[in-house]
Amino acid sequence: MFEFEIQHRDGRARTATFQTPRGKVQTPVFMPVGTQGTVKGISPQELLDIGSQMVLGNTYHLMLRPGEKLVQAHGGLPGFTAYPGPFLTDSGGFQVMSLGHMRKITEEGVTFKSHIDGSTVILTPERSTEVQEALGADVIMAFDECPPYPAEREYIRGSLERTIRWLERCHAVKTREDQALFAIVQGGVHPDLRQLSLDLTLSYETPGFAIGGLAVGESKEEMYPAVAFTAARLPEGKPRYLMGVGHPEDLVAGIALGVDLFDCVYPTRTGRFGYALTDDGRLNMNSSAPRTQLQPIDGDCDCYACRHYTRAYLAHLIRAEEMLAPRMLSLHNLRYLHRLVERARAAIAAGTFQPWAQAWAERYFRHAV
Ligand code: PRF
Ligand code: ZN
């Protein structure tokens, strides 16, 4: 279980098969986010049809509502959601800090007020692991702290050291052999702090490692070197997961740097706002041009929306505030990212990743808004 078998290498990029209890995942992979136990607006069958391989769930949201016991009573997330494939759950710390109210971090964990009913809740490494065992994902994440950006160096250091003690506590209480616990490397954009986090984290020999603490407001000029530094120092033979990253250009850049797994709400969120991802950049379907265009969003895309609908029809649905519009744009955007990683995998296998990535970026940024 959790075998990670590399098939092709091209520079630092690689393709691999990641074996999980609920099936094989071909990497590099983009994982749609199903925060509330649903990828917003998209059915499990649609996810399978567009080539989703692994779906993300959130400890924070599901423990507060409906409670992990109810999910467990359905046999975990696959039974609850009817998505039959592999799942990954995030540990909750990141979501508490971005969504919770009146939160307080101590050595014990994070105390916060629930956004559902205002009650005081404490999330600890032990509680996060217990909830993630009940949710039953194939991959569970260590309980960590992702400091805000910007943060003081000394704060980041103290925080990453505490994150290691929290990793130890997750490790100690974990009971299920059929779940892989991934550790998360922190350290902000500072190479020496990333190195310290790596030194402390790598001794745990978890089945995979995440690169956390990035894409939190820093520039790409700061983010990419931090990804490069961390990815290059993670074990070659285990999956590397760049958390919360999912803009098309960041997937291409991350793959070039040796990242295998990505997740982000971007494709579904930007779709709900009326934006469609294409090789020619992000198309604003709220603008006037698409209203009379009789071509699909993307002539190269094989998603349901692109096979059946014109831009003009979808722009009409948006203006009429019909719920098919956000559904179809989310579906298309997810398919776009799945096709993007499929094309990256093919280029890596062919040994043409670098020229492919450069040609993709030139076209994408020639038009992007
Ligand atoms: N930690 C966890 N989840 C995350 C992050 C992190 O640092 C990020 C950072 N972009 C997104 N999601 N546990
Ligand atoms: Zn499409």
mmCIF file of C-alpha atoms and ligand atoms in Angstrom:
data_model
loop_
_atom_site.group_PDB
_atom_site.id
_atom_site.type_symbol
_atom_site.label_atom_id
_atom_site.label_comp_id
_atom_site.label_asym_id
_atom_site.label_seq_id
_atom_site.Cartn_x
_atom_site.Cartn_y
_atom_site.Cartn_z
ATOM 1 C CA MET A 1 0.000 0.000 0.000
ATOM 2 C CA PHE A 2 1.011 3.610 -0.731
ATOM 3 C CA GLU A 3 3.706 2.476 -3.113
ATOM 4 C CA PHE A 4 5.006 5.332 -5.243
ATOM 5 C CA GLU A 5 6.499 4.065 -8.459
ATOM 6 C CA ILE A 6 8.224 6.539 -10.752
ATOM 7 C CA GLN A 7 7.775 5.845 -14.453
ATOM 8 C CA HIS A 8 9.478 8.726 -16.236
ATOM 9 C CA ARG A 9 11.806 11.564 -15.330
ATOM 10 C CA ASP A 10 12.466 14.700 -17.344
ATOM 11 C CA GLY A 11 14.675 17.212 -15.556
ATOM 12 C CA ARG A 12 13.210 17.458 -12.065
ATOM 13 C CA ALA A 13 9.707 16.597 -13.323
ATOM 14 C CA ARG A 14 8.488 13.037 -13.008
ATOM 15 C CA THR A 15 5.454 10.850 -13.618
ATOM 16 C CA ALA A 16 4.536 8.130 -11.178
ATOM 17 C CA THR A 17 1.828 5.799 -9.947
ATOM 18 C CA PHE A 18 0.715 6.358 -6.374
ATOM 19 C CA GLN A 19 -1.040 3.294 -4.994
ATOM 20 C CA THR A 20 -3.787 3.972 -2.417
ATOM 21 C CA PRO A 21 -6.297 1.570 -0.841
ATOM 22 C CA ARG A 22 -9.039 2.918 -3.143
ATOM 23 C CA GLY A 23 -7.015 2.805 -6.325
ATOM 24 C CA LYS A 24 -4.032 4.006 -8.290
ATOM 25 C CA VAL A 25 -3.387 7.685 -8.893
ATOM 26 C CA GLN A 26 -1.312 8.794 -11.878
ATOM 27 C CA THR A 27 0.870 11.743 -10.953
ATOM 28 C CA PRO A 28 1.302 14.639 -11.447
ATOM 29 C CA VAL A 29 -2.325 14.990 -10.374
ATOM 30 C CA PHE A 30 -4.717 17.819 -9.590
ATOM 31 C CA MET A 31 -7.187 17.047 -6.773
ATOM 32 C CA PRO A 32 -10.562 18.853 -6.809
ATOM 33 C CA VAL A 33 -11.606 20.252 -3.427
ATOM 34 C CA GLY A 34 -14.757 18.865 -1.822
ATOM 35 C CA THR A 35 -14.743 20.944 1.340
ATOM 36 C CA GLN A 36 -18.247 20.047 2.552
ATOM 37 C CA GLY A 37 -18.168 16.499 1.181
ATOM 38 C CA THR A 38 -19.034 17.727 -2.315
ATOM 39 C CA VAL A 39 -17.047 19.332 -5.106
ATOM 40 C CA LYS A 40 -19.425 22.278 -5.426
ATOM 41 C CA GLY A 41 -22.015 21.588 -8.113
ATOM 42 C CA ILE A 42 -20.318 18.511 -9.581
ATOM 43 C CA SER A 43 -21.628 14.951 -9.141
ATOM 44 C CA PRO A 44 -19.324 11.985 -8.455
ATOM 45 C CA GLN A 45 -20.147 10.573 -11.911
ATOM 46 C CA GLU A 46 -19.141 13.870 -13.506
ATOM 47 C CA LEU A 47 -15.869 13.821 -11.536
ATOM 48 C CA LEU A 48 -15.124 10.348 -12.864
ATOM 49 C CA ASP A 49 -16.076 11.425 -16.419
ATOM 50 C CA ILE A 50 -13.624 14.368 -16.438
ATOM 51 C CA GLY A 51 -10.738 12.291 -15.100
ATOM 52 C CA SER A 52 -10.623 13.255 -11.418
ATOM 53 C CA GLN A 53 -8.487 10.717 -9.590
ATOM 54 C CA MET A 54 -8.490 11.833 -5.968
ATOM 55 C CA VAL A 55 -10.732 14.256 -4.074
ATOM 56 C CA LEU A 56 -9.968 16.432 -1.069
ATOM 57 C CA GLY A 57 -12.122 16.736 2.051
ATOM 58 C CA ASN A 58 -11.785 19.051 5.054
ATOM 59 C CA THR A 59 -11.568 18.039 8.709
ATOM 60 C CA TYR A 60 -12.525 21.513 9.910
ATOM 61 C CA HIS A 61 -15.816 21.746 8.024
ATOM 62 C CA LEU A 62 -16.938 18.140 8.414
ATOM 63 C CA MET A 63 -16.203 17.883 12.155
ATOM 64 C CA LEU A 64 -18.381 20.957 12.776
ATOM 65 C CA ARG A 65 -21.111 19.845 10.359
ATOM 66 C CA PRO A 66 -22.410 17.146 10.102
ATOM 67 C CA GLY A 67 -19.832 15.734 12.568
ATOM 68 C CA GLU A 68 -17.384 12.972 11.705
ATOM 69 C CA LYS A 69 -19.510 10.306 13.425
ATOM 70 C CA LEU A 70 -22.258 10.696 10.825
ATOM 71 C CA VAL A 71 -19.735 10.401 7.992
ATOM 72 C CA GLN A 72 -18.284 7.330 9.704
ATOM 73 C CA ALA A 73 -21.774 5.813 9.918
ATOM 74 C CA HIS A 74 -21.811 5.902 6.103
ATOM 75 C CA GLY A 75 -18.512 4.046 5.933
ATOM 76 C CA GLY A 76 -16.475 7.242 5.662
ATOM 77 C CA LEU A 77 -16.275 9.815 2.866
ATOM 78 C CA PRO A 78 -16.706 7.347 -0.049
ATOM 79 C CA GLY A 79 -19.982 6.035 1.387
ATOM 80 C CA PHE A 80 -21.162 9.458 2.488
ATOM 81 C CA THR A 81 -20.405 11.249 -0.777
ATOM 82 C CA ALA A 82 -20.804 8.331 -3.235
ATOM 83 C CA TYR A 83 -17.449 9.221 -4.801
ATOM 84 C CA PRO A 84 -15.797 5.792 -5.038
ATOM 85 C CA GLY A 85 -12.172 6.814 -5.562
ATOM 86 C CA PRO A 86 -9.295 7.853 -3.308
ATOM 87 C CA PHE A 87 -9.700 10.754 -0.869
ATOM 88 C CA LEU A 88 -7.298 13.013 0.971
ATOM 89 C CA THR A 89 -8.339 15.063 4.004
ATOM 90 C CA ASP A 90 -6.636 18.212 5.228
ATOM 91 C CA SER A 91 -6.028 18.380 8.963
ATOM 92 C CA GLY A 92 -7.984 21.538 9.787
ATOM 93 C CA GLY A 93 -5.361 23.916 11.173
ATOM 94 C CA PHE A 94 -5.114 25.900 7.957
ATOM 95 C CA GLN A 95 -8.908 26.213 7.687
ATOM 96 C CA VAL A 96 -9.288 27.269 11.343
ATOM 97 C CA MET A 97 -6.818 30.060 10.786
ATOM 98 C CA SER A 98 -8.443 31.257 7.570
ATOM 99 C CA LEU A 99 -12.120 30.757 8.533
ATOM 100 C CA GLY A 100 -12.475 30.427 12.300
ATOM 101 C CA HIS A 101 -13.266 33.272 14.661
ATOM 102 C CA MET A 102 -11.401 34.316 17.825
ATOM 103 C CA ARG A 103 -8.810 31.622 17.329
ATOM 104 C CA LYS A 104 -5.963 31.099 19.752
ATOM 105 C CA ILE A 105 -2.919 28.906 19.181
ATOM 106 C CA THR A 106 -1.264 27.180 22.139
ATOM 107 C CA GLU A 107 1.040 24.186 22.456
ATOM 108 C CA GLU A 108 -2.087 22.068 22.983
ATOM 109 C CA GLY A 109 -3.750 23.075 19.700
ATOM 110 C CA VAL A 110 -6.030 25.733 18.250
ATOM 111 C CA THR A 111 -9.107 26.999 20.097
ATOM 112 C CA PHE A 112 -11.716 28.811 18.045
ATOM 113 C CA LYS A 113 -15.379 29.712 17.784
ATOM 114 C CA SER A 114 -17.323 27.555 15.333
ATOM 115 C CA HIS A 115 -18.604 29.492 12.318
ATOM 116 C CA ILE A 116 -21.689 27.249 12.442
ATOM 117 C CA ASP A 117 -23.058 27.787 15.951
ATOM 118 C CA GLY A 118 -20.533 30.012 17.735
ATOM 119 C CA SER A 119 -19.532 27.290 20.226
ATOM 120 C CA THR A 120 -15.934 27.057 21.432
ATOM 121 C CA VAL A 121 -14.042 24.181 19.823
ATOM 122 C CA ILE A 122 -10.506 22.935 20.322
ATOM 123 C CA LEU A 123 -8.675 21.223 17.524
ATOM 124 C CA THR A 124 -5.533 19.387 18.578
ATOM 125 C CA PRO A 125 -3.223 16.986 16.719
ATOM 126 C CA GLU A 126 -4.985 14.118 18.508
ATOM 127 C CA ARG A 127 -8.475 15.364 17.680
ATOM 128 C CA SER A 128 -7.569 16.093 14.042
ATOM 129 C CA THR A 129 -6.177 12.587 13.629
ATOM 130 C CA GLU A 130 -9.237 11.062 15.326
ATOM 131 C CA VAL A 131 -11.577 12.982 13.003
ATOM 132 C CA GLN A 132 -9.529 12.076 9.930
ATOM 133 C CA GLU A 133 -9.617 8.393 10.921
ATOM 134 C CA ALA A 134 -13.421 8.607 11.161
ATOM 135 C CA LEU A 135 -13.678 10.396 7.797
ATOM 136 C CA GLY A 136 -11.663 7.526 6.397
ATOM 137 C CA ALA A 137 -9.643 9.156 3.605
ATOM 138 C CA ASP A 138 -6.750 7.256 2.030
ATOM 139 C CA VAL A 139 -4.309 10.067 2.802
ATOM 140 C CA ILE A 140 -4.563 12.154 5.979
ATOM 141 C CA MET A 141 -2.530 15.245 6.790
ATOM 142 C CA ALA A 142 -0.550 16.090 9.899
ATOM 143 C CA PHE A 143 -1.965 18.908 12.045
ATOM 144 C CA ASP A 144 0.228 21.923 11.332
ATOM 145 C CA GLU A 145 0.315 25.676 11.554
ATOM 146 C CA CYS A 146 0.551 27.689 8.355
ATOM 147 C CA PRO A 147 1.703 31.144 9.500
ATOM 148 C CA PRO A 148 0.132 34.159 7.835
ATOM 149 C CA TYR A 149 2.104 36.139 5.263
ATOM 150 C CA PRO A 150 4.010 38.186 6.096
ATOM 151 C CA ALA A 151 5.150 36.874 9.492
ATOM 152 C CA GLU A 152 8.230 37.535 11.624
ATOM 153 C CA ARG A 153 11.083 35.088 11.103
ATOM 154 C CA GLU A 154 11.117 34.189 14.798
ATOM 155 C CA TYR A 155 7.393 33.513 14.712
ATOM 156 C CA ILE A 156 7.819 31.203 11.715
ATOM 157 C CA ARG A 157 10.635 29.349 13.480
ATOM 158 C CA GLY A 158 8.637 28.807 16.670
ATOM 159 C CA SER A 159 5.620 27.789 14.646
ATOM 160 C CA LEU A 160 7.488 25.220 12.532
ATOM 161 C CA GLU A 161 9.081 23.723 15.658
ATOM 162 C CA ARG A 162 5.639 23.373 17.230
ATOM 163 C CA THR A 163 4.369 21.849 13.972
ATOM 164 C CA ILE A 164 7.018 19.105 14.413
ATOM 165 C CA ARG A 165 5.834 18.413 17.973
ATOM 166 C CA TRP A 166 2.283 18.250 16.592
ATOM 167 C CA LEU A 167 3.459 15.800 13.888
ATOM 168 C CA GLU A 168 4.896 13.600 16.641
ATOM 169 C CA ARG A 169 1.529 13.683 18.426
ATOM 170 C CA CYS A 170 -0.402 12.811 15.225
ATOM 171 C CA HIS A 171 1.986 9.950 14.610
ATOM 172 C CA ALA A 172 1.594 8.678 18.187
ATOM 173 C CA VAL A 173 -2.215 8.437 18.140
ATOM 174 C CA LYS A 174 -2.710 7.225 14.576
ATOM 175 C CA THR A 175 -4.180 3.701 14.558
ATOM 176 C CA ARG A 176 -5.289 2.889 10.986
ATOM 177 C CA GLU A 177 -2.807 1.065 8.774
ATOM 178 C CA ASP A 178 -4.909 1.719 5.678
ATOM 179 C CA GLN A 179 -4.353 5.475 5.861
ATOM 180 C CA ALA A 180 -1.139 7.275 4.944
ATOM 181 C CA LEU A 181 -0.192 10.217 7.173
ATOM 182 C CA PHE A 182 1.666 12.914 5.240
ATOM 183 C CA ALA A 183 3.932 15.324 7.119
ATOM 184 C CA ILE A 184 3.927 19.015 6.135
ATOM 185 C CA VAL A 185 7.101 21.063 5.680
ATOM 186 C CA GLN A 186 6.723 24.702 6.760
ATOM 187 C CA GLY A 187 9.248 27.557 7.053
ATOM 188 C CA GLY A 188 7.729 30.325 4.956
ATOM 189 C CA VAL A 189 9.903 31.630 2.136
ATOM 190 C CA HIS A 190 13.162 31.419 4.146
ATOM 191 C CA PRO A 191 15.614 28.735 2.931
ATOM 192 C CA ASP A 192 17.215 28.259 6.369
ATOM 193 C CA LEU A 193 13.832 27.806 8.050
ATOM 194 C CA ARG A 194 12.680 25.445 5.264
ATOM 195 C CA GLN A 195 15.906 23.477 5.866
ATOM 196 C CA LEU A 196 15.229 23.336 9.616
ATOM 197 C CA SER A 197 11.680 22.117 8.966
ATOM 198 C CA LEU A 198 12.999 19.518 6.492
ATOM 199 C CA ASP A 199 15.644 18.278 8.961
ATOM 200 C CA LEU A 200 13.054 17.832 11.693
ATOM 201 C CA THR A 201 10.335 16.407 9.427
ATOM 202 C CA LEU A 202 12.280 13.926 7.286
ATOM 203 C CA SER A 203 13.182 11.709 10.250
ATOM 204 C CA TYR A 204 9.508 10.682 10.462
ATOM 205 C CA GLU A 205 9.734 8.793 7.154
ATOM 206 C CA THR A 206 6.040 9.328 6.435
ATOM 207 C CA PRO A 207 4.768 7.823 3.126
ATOM 208 C CA GLY A 208 4.573 11.287 1.569
ATOM 209 C CA PHE A 209 5.435 14.910 2.265
ATOM 210 C CA ALA A 210 3.596 18.154 1.723
ATOM 211 C CA ILE A 211 5.012 21.591 1.041
ATOM 212 C CA GLY A 212 2.871 23.885 3.183
ATOM 213 C CA GLY A 213 2.918 27.549 4.078
ATOM 214 C CA LEU A 214 3.042 28.840 0.504
ATOM 215 C CA ALA A 215 0.511 30.503 -1.811
ATOM 216 C CA VAL A 216 -0.625 32.579 1.167
ATOM 217 C CA GLY A 217 -0.040 36.018 -0.368
ATOM 218 C CA GLU A 218 3.665 36.034 -1.230
ATOM 219 C CA SER A 219 4.758 36.807 -4.806
ATOM 220 C CA LYS A 220 5.546 34.056 -7.308
ATOM 221 C CA GLU A 221 9.174 35.275 -7.216
ATOM 222 C CA GLU A 222 9.189 34.249 -3.544
ATOM 223 C CA MET A 223 7.020 31.148 -3.858
ATOM 224 C CA TYR A 224 8.781 29.324 -6.710
ATOM 225 C CA PRO A 225 12.276 29.353 -5.125
ATOM 226 C CA ALA A 226 10.765 28.070 -1.859
ATOM 227 C CA VAL A 227 9.034 25.237 -3.767
ATOM 228 C CA ALA A 228 12.263 24.480 -5.658
ATOM 229 C CA PHE A 229 14.334 24.438 -2.459
ATOM 230 C CA THR A 230 11.925 22.182 -0.587
ATOM 231 C CA ALA A 231 11.049 19.771 -3.411
ATOM 232 C CA ALA A 232 14.741 19.204 -4.218
ATOM 233 C CA ARG A 233 15.371 18.107 -0.608
ATOM 234 C CA LEU A 234 12.400 15.762 -0.236
ATOM 235 C CA PRO A 235 12.943 12.036 -0.830
ATOM 236 C CA GLU A 236 12.953 11.096 -4.496
ATOM 237 C CA GLY A 237 10.841 7.992 -3.981
ATOM 238 C CA LYS A 238 7.853 9.523 -2.177
ATOM 239 C CA PRO A 239 4.995 11.780 -3.323
ATOM 240 C CA ARG A 240 5.392 15.547 -2.899
ATOM 241 C CA TYR A 241 2.216 17.551 -2.388
ATOM 242 C CA LEU A 242 2.087 21.341 -2.835
ATOM 243 C CA MET A 243 -0.874 22.367 -0.697
ATOM 244 C CA GLY A 244 -3.503 24.824 -1.891
ATOM 245 C CA VAL A 245 -1.856 25.487 -5.233
ATOM 246 C CA GLY A 246 -3.862 25.300 -8.403
ATOM 247 C CA HIS A 247 -3.489 28.225 -10.796
ATOM 248 C CA PRO A 248 -2.550 26.712 -14.183
ATOM 249 C CA GLU A 249 0.858 28.414 -14.282
ATOM 250 C CA ASP A 250 1.623 27.217 -10.748
ATOM 251 C CA LEU A 251 0.822 23.618 -11.703
ATOM 252 C CA VAL A 252 3.202 23.819 -14.672
ATOM 253 C CA ALA A 253 5.903 25.498 -12.535
ATOM 254 C CA GLY A 254 5.394 23.041 -9.657
ATOM 255 C CA ILE A 255 5.581 20.002 -11.958
ATOM 256 C CA ALA A 256 8.841 21.361 -13.406
ATOM 257 C CA LEU A 257 10.203 21.517 -9.838
ATOM 258 C CA GLY A 258 9.260 17.914 -9.038
ATOM 259 C CA VAL A 259 5.853 18.304 -7.353
ATOM 260 C CA ASP A 260 3.396 15.407 -7.772
ATOM 261 C CA LEU A 261 0.102 16.433 -6.097
ATOM 262 C CA PHE A 262 -1.850 19.692 -6.128
ATOM 263 C CA ASP A 263 -5.229 20.873 -4.825
ATOM 264 C CA CYS A 264 -7.050 24.181 -5.013
ATOM 265 C CA VAL A 265 -10.546 25.666 -4.972
ATOM 266 C CA TYR A 266 -9.479 27.922 -7.855
ATOM 267 C CA PRO A 267 -11.107 26.069 -10.803
ATOM 268 C CA THR A 268 -14.476 25.715 -9.089
ATOM 269 C CA ARG A 269 -14.443 29.120 -7.385
ATOM 270 C CA THR A 270 -13.401 31.062 -10.473
ATOM 271 C CA GLY A 271 -15.973 29.062 -12.466
ATOM 272 C CA ARG A 272 -18.726 30.127 -10.070
ATOM 273 C CA PHE A 273 -17.613 33.717 -10.668
ATOM 274 C CA GLY A 274 -17.972 33.277 -14.444
ATOM 275 C CA TYR A 275 -14.381 32.689 -15.537
ATOM 276 C CA ALA A 276 -13.251 29.875 -17.844
ATOM 277 C CA LEU A 277 -9.680 28.550 -18.081
ATOM 278 C CA THR A 278 -8.236 28.054 -21.565
ATOM 279 C CA ASP A 279 -4.799 27.755 -23.172
ATOM 280 C CA ASP A 280 -5.266 31.387 -24.229
ATOM 281 C CA GLY A 281 -5.657 32.548 -20.641
ATOM 282 C CA ARG A 282 -8.676 33.029 -18.421
ATOM 283 C CA LEU A 283 -11.806 33.970 -20.322
ATOM 284 C CA ASN A 284 -14.201 36.371 -18.597
ATOM 285 C CA MET A 285 -17.621 35.013 -19.497
ATOM 286 C CA ASN A 286 -19.261 38.007 -17.775
ATOM 287 C CA SER A 287 -17.811 40.378 -20.373
ATOM 288 C CA SER A 288 -19.689 41.407 -23.511
ATOM 289 C CA ALA A 289 -17.728 39.481 -26.190
ATOM 290 C CA PRO A 290 -18.877 35.920 -25.305
ATOM 291 C CA ARG A 291 -22.554 36.942 -25.497
ATOM 292 C CA THR A 292 -22.563 36.574 -29.289
ATOM 293 C CA GLN A 293 -19.802 33.966 -29.770
ATOM 294 C CA LEU A 294 -21.068 30.734 -31.300
ATOM 295 C CA GLN A 295 -17.967 28.653 -30.519
ATOM 296 C CA PRO A 296 -17.422 26.559 -27.356
ATOM 297 C CA ILE A 297 -15.383 27.898 -24.419
ATOM 298 C CA ASP A 298 -12.428 25.869 -25.639
ATOM 299 C CA GLY A 299 -12.405 24.023 -28.982
ATOM 300 C CA ASP A 300 -9.763 21.592 -27.656
ATOM 301 C CA CYS A 301 -11.731 20.633 -24.539
ATOM 302 C CA ASP A 302 -13.778 17.424 -24.356
ATOM 303 C CA CYS A 303 -15.897 18.388 -21.319
ATOM 304 C CA TYR A 304 -19.691 18.269 -21.532
ATOM 305 C CA ALA A 305 -19.968 22.074 -21.684
ATOM 306 C CA CYS A 306 -17.509 22.383 -24.565
ATOM 307 C CA ARG A 307 -19.073 19.491 -26.500
ATOM 308 C CA HIS A 308 -22.630 20.867 -26.233
ATOM 309 C CA TYR A 309 -22.759 24.592 -25.553
ATOM 310 C CA THR A 310 -21.694 27.824 -27.215
ATOM 311 C CA ARG A 311 -20.082 30.644 -25.270
ATOM 312 C CA ALA A 312 -23.182 32.698 -26.099
ATOM 313 C CA TYR A 313 -25.467 30.146 -24.434
ATOM 314 C CA LEU A 314 -23.288 29.943 -21.299
ATOM 315 C CA ALA A 315 -23.028 33.750 -21.139
ATOM 316 C CA HIS A 316 -26.831 33.854 -21.351
ATOM 317 C CA LEU A 317 -27.105 31.386 -18.452
ATOM 318 C CA ILE A 318 -24.790 33.568 -16.362
ATOM 319 C CA ARG A 319 -26.844 36.705 -17.055
ATOM 320 C CA ALA A 320 -30.066 34.845 -16.319
ATOM 321 C CA GLU A 321 -28.454 33.594 -13.066
ATOM 322 C CA GLU A 322 -29.229 30.011 -13.998
ATOM 323 C CA MET A 323 -27.496 27.435 -11.810
ATOM 324 C CA LEU A 324 -26.331 25.430 -14.818
ATOM 325 C CA ALA A 325 -23.834 28.240 -15.512
ATOM 326 C CA PRO A 326 -21.625 27.854 -12.414
ATOM 327 C CA ARG A 327 -21.914 24.068 -12.748
ATOM 328 C CA MET A 328 -20.749 24.007 -16.361
ATOM 329 C CA LEU A 329 -17.927 26.516 -15.810
ATOM 330 C CA SER A 330 -16.709 24.540 -12.775
ATOM 331 C CA LEU A 331 -16.882 21.307 -14.775
ATOM 332 C CA HIS A 332 -14.948 22.842 -17.650
ATOM 333 C CA ASN A 333 -12.289 24.386 -15.382
ATOM 334 C CA LEU A 334 -11.717 21.101 -13.547
ATOM 335 C CA ARG A 335 -11.422 19.290 -16.883
ATOM 336 C CA TYR A 336 -8.983 21.989 -18.037
ATOM 337 C CA LEU A 337 -6.660 21.324 -15.069
ATOM 338 C CA HIS A 338 -6.978 17.560 -15.462
ATOM 339 C CA ARG A 339 -6.102 17.898 -19.162
ATOM 340 C CA LEU A 340 -3.216 20.200 -18.248
ATOM 341 C CA VAL A 341 -1.627 17.588 -15.973
ATOM 342 C CA GLU A 342 -2.399 14.856 -18.534
ATOM 343 C CA ARG A 343 -0.494 16.856 -21.153
ATOM 344 C CA ALA A 344 2.336 17.442 -18.674
ATOM 345 C CA ARG A 345 2.526 13.693 -17.975
ATOM 346 C CA ALA A 346 2.672 12.944 -21.712
ATOM 347 C CA ALA A 347 5.414 15.544 -22.230
ATOM 348 C CA ILE A 348 7.465 14.136 -19.323
ATOM 349 C CA ALA A 349 7.100 10.632 -20.764
ATOM 350 C CA ALA A 350 8.227 11.916 -24.169
ATOM 351 C CA GLY A 351 11.149 13.852 -22.687
ATOM 352 C CA THR A 352 9.746 17.134 -24.010
ATOM 353 C CA PHE A 353 8.466 18.700 -20.784
ATOM 354 C CA GLN A 354 10.603 21.844 -20.869
ATOM 355 C CA PRO A 355 9.688 22.946 -24.442
ATOM 356 C CA TRP A 356 6.065 21.944 -23.864
ATOM 357 C CA ALA A 357 5.883 24.022 -20.653
ATOM 358 C CA GLN A 358 7.508 27.010 -22.334
ATOM 359 C CA ALA A 359 5.148 26.890 -25.317
ATOM 360 C CA TRP A 360 2.157 26.502 -22.981
ATOM 361 C CA ALA A 361 3.220 29.515 -20.874
ATOM 362 C CA GLU A 362 3.903 31.718 -23.902
ATOM 363 C CA ARG A 363 0.411 31.127 -25.239
ATOM 364 C CA TYR A 364 -1.288 31.355 -21.842
ATOM 365 C CA PHE A 365 0.326 34.680 -20.944
ATOM 366 C CA ARG A 366 -0.002 36.210 -24.382
ATOM 367 C CA HIS A 367 -3.716 36.565 -23.651
ATOM 368 C CA ALA A 368 -4.203 36.184 -19.910
ATOM 369 C CA VAL A 369 -5.932 38.928 -17.951
HETATM 370 N N1 PRF B 1 -1.201 23.490 5.715
HETATM 371 C C1 PRF B 1 -2.352 22.752 5.635
HETATM 372 N N2 PRF B 1 -3.241 22.943 4.656
HETATM 373 C C2 PRF B 1 -2.978 23.876 3.718
HETATM 374 C C3 PRF B 1 -1.813 24.655 3.740
HETATM 375 C C4 PRF B 1 -0.860 24.458 4.790
HETATM 376 O O1 PRF B 1 0.191 25.097 4.889
HETATM 377 C C5 PRF B 1 -1.887 25.500 2.633
HETATM 378 C C6 PRF B 1 -0.903 26.511 2.217
HETATM 379 N N3 PRF B 1 -1.130 27.000 0.930
HETATM 380 C C7 PRF B 1 -3.095 25.208 1.982
HETATM 381 N N4 PRF B 1 -3.732 24.229 2.651
HETATM 382 N N5 PRF B 1 -2.591 21.834 6.565
HETATM 383 ZN ZN ZN B 2 -14.587 22.346 -21.552
#
